[in-house]
Coordinates of N, CA and C in Angstrom, one line a residue:
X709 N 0.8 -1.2 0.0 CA 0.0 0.0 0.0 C 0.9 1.2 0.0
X710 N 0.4 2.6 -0.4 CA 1.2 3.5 -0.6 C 1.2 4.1 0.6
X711 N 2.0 4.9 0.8 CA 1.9 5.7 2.3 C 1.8 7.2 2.1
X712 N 1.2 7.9 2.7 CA 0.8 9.5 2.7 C 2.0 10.1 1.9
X713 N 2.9 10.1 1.8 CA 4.2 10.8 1.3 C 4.2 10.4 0.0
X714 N 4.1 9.0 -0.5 CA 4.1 8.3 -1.9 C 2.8 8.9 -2.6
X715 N 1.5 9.3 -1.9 CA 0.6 10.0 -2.8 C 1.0 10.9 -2.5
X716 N 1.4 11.6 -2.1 CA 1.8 12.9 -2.2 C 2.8 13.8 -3.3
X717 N 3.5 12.6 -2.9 CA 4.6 13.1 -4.1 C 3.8 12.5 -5.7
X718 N 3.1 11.6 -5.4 CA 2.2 11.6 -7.1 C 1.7 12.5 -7.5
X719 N 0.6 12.6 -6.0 CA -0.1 14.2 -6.9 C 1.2 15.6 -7.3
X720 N 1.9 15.3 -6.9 CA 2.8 16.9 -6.8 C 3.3 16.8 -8.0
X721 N 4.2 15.7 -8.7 CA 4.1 15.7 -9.9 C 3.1 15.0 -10.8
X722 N 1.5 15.3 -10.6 CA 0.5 15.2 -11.8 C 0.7 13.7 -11.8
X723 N 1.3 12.7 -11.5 CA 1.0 11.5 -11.7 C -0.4 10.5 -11.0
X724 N -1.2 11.2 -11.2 CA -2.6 10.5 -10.7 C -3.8 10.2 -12.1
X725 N -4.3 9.7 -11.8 CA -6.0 9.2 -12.2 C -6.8 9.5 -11.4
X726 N -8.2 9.6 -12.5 CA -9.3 9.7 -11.7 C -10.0 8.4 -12.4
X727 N -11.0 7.8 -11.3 CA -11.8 7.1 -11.7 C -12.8 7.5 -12.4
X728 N -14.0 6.8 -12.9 CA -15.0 7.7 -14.0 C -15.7 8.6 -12.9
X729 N -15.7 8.1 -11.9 CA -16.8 9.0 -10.6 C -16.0 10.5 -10.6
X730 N -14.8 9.9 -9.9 CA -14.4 11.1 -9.6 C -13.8 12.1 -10.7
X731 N -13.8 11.9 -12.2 CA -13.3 12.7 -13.1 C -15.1 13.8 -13.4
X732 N -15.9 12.8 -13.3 CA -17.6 13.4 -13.2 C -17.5 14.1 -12.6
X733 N -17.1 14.3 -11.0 CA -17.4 15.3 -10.3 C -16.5 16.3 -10.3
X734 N -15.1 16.2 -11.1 CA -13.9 17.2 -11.0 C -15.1 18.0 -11.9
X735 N -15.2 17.9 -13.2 CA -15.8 18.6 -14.3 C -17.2 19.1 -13.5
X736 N -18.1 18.6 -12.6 CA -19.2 19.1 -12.4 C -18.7 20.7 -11.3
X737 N -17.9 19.8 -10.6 CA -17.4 21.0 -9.6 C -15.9 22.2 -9.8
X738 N -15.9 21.7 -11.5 CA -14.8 22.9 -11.7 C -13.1 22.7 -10.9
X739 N -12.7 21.8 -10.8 CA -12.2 21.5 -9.9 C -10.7 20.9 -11.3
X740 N -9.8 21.4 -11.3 CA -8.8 21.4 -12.6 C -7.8 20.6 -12.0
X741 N -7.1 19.9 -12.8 CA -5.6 19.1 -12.8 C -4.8 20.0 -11.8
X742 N -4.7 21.5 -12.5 CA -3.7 22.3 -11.5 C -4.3 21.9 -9.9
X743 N -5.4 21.8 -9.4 CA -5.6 22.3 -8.3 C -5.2 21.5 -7.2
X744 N -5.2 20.0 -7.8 CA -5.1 18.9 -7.8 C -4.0 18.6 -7.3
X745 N -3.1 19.1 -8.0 CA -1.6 19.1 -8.1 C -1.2 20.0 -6.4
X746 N -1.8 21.2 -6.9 CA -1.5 21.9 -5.7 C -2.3 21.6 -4.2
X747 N -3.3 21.0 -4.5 CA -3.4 20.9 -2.7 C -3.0 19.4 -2.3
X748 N -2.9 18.7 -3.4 CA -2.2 17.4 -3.2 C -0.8 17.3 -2.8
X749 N -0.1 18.3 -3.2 CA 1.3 18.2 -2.7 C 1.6 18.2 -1.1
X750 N 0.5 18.9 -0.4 CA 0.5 19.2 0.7 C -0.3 18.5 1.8
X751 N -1.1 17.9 1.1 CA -2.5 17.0 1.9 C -2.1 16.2 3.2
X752 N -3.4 16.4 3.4 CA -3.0 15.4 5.2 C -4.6 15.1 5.1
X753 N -4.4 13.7 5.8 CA -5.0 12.9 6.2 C -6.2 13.3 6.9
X754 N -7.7 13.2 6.4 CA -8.5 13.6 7.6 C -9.6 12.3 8.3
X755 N -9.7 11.4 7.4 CA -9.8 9.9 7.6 C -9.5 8.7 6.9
X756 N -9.2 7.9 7.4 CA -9.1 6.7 6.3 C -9.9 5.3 6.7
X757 N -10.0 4.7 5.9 CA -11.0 3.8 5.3 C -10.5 2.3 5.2
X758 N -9.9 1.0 5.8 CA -9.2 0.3 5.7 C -10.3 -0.6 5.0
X759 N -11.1 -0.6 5.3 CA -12.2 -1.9 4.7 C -13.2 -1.3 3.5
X760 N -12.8 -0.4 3.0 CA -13.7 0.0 1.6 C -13.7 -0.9 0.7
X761 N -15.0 -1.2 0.4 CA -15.5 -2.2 -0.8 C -14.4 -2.3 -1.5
X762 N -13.7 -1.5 -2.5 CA -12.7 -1.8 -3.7 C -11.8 -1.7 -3.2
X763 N -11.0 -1.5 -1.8 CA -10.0 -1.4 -1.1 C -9.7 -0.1 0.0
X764 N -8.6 -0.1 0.4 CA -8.3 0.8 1.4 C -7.7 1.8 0.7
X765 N -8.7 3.2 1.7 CA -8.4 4.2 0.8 C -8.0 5.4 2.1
X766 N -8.3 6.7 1.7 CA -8.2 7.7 2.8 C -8.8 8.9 2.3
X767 N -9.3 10.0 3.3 CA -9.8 11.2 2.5 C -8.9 12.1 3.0
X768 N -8.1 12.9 1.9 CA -7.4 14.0 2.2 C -8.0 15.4 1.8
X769 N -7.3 16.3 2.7 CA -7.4 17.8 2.8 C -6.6 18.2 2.4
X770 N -6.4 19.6 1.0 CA -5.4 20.2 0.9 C -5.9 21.4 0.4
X771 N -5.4 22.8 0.4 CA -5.6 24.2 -0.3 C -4.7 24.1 -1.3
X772 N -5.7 24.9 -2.1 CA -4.9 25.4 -3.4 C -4.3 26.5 -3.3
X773 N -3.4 26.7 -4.0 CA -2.5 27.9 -3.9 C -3.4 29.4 -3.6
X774 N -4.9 29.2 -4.3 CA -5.3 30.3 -4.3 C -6.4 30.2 -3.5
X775 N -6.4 29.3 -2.3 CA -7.1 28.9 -1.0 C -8.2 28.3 -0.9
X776 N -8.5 27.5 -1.8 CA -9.6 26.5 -2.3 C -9.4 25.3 -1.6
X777 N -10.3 24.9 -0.6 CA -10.3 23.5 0.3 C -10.7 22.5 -0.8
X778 N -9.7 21.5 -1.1 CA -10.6 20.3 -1.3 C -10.3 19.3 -0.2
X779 N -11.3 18.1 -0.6 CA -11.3 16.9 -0.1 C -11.4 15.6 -0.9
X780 N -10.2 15.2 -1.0 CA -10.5 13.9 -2.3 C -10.1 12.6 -1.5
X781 N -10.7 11.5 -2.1 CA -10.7 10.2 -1.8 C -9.4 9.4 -2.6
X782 N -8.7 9.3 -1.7 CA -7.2 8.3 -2.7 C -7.1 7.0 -2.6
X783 N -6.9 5.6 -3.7 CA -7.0 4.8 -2.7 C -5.7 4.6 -3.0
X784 N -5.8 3.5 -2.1 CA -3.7 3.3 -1.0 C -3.5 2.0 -1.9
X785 N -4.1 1.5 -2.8 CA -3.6 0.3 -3.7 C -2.5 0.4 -4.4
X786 N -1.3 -0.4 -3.8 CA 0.1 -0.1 -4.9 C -0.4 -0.2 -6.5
X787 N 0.0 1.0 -6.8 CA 0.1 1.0 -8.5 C 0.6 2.1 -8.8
X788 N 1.1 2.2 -9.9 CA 2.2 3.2 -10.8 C 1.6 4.7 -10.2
X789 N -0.1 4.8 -10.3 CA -0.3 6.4 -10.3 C -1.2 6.1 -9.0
X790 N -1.0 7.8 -8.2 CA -2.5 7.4 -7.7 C -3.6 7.8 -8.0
X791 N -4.6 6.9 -7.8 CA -6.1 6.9 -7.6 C -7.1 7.3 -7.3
X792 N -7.9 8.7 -7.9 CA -8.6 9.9 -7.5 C -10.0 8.7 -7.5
X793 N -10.6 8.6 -6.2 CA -11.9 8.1 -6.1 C -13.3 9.3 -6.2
X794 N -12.9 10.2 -5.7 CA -13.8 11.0 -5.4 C -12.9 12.1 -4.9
X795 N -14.0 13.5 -5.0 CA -12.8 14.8 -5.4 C -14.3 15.3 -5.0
X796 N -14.2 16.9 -3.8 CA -15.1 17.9 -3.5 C -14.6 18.9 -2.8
X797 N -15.8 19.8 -3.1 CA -15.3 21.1 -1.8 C -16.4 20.8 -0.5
X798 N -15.1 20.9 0.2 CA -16.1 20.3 1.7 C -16.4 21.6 2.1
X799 N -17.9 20.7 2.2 CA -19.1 21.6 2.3 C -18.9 22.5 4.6
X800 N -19.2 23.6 4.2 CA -18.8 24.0 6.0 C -19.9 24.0 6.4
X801 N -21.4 22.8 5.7 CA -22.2 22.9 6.8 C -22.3 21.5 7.7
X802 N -21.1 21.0 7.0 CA -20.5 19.4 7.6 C -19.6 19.3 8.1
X803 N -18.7 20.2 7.7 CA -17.1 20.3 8.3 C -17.1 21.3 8.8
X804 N -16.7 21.3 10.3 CA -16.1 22.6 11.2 C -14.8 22.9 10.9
X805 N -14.1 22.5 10.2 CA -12.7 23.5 9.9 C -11.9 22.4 9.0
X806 N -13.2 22.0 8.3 CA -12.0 20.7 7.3 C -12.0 19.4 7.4
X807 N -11.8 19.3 9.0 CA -10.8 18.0 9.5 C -12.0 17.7 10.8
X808 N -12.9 18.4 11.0 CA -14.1 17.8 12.0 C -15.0 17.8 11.8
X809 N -16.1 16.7 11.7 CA -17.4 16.5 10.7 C -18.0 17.2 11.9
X810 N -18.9 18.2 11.7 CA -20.0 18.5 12.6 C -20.6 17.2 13.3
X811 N -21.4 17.9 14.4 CA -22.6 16.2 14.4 C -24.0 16.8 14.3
X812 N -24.7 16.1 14.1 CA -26.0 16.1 13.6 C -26.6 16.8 14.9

């Protein structure tokens, strides 16, 4: 499995994929290669997922250069690129500062 630094350093130099889901939602939500690149280089861990259906993944946090929160889904399966599952802007009426899900 890859470890936080090995996707990191993929996203930083552009070496990722998206799956069909999450290249749907980059395009729905405007959400570009560059940005990708940029909050990816920096991302941290805000949960992870050991037992997901198609494997173990994690959801990272990162800003874009020009202070755009996302949250994307990577999964941790060794392979050449990493693996954009899912890509959004976390919504702040769920997340108190990113990294803590509100509660209901």
């Amino acid at each position: 499995m890859k470890s936080l630094e090995q996707i990191r350093q993929r996203l930083r130099e552009g070496d990722f994929e998206h799956t069909e889901h999450s290249r749907t939602r980059a395009v729905i939500r405007n959400i570009s290669d560059s940005e990708i690149i940029e909050a990816g280089s920096m991302a941290m861990v805000v949960e992870e997922y050991p037992d997901r259906r198609y494997g173990p993944s994690m959801l990272l946090f990162g800003i874009t250069d020009g202070g755009r929160p996302l949250h994307f889904v990577v999964a941790l399966a060794d392979s050449p690129r990493a693996r954009i599952v899912t890509i959004y802007d976390p919504d702040p009426t769920e997340w108190r500062d990113f990294w803590t899900r509100r509660q209901p």
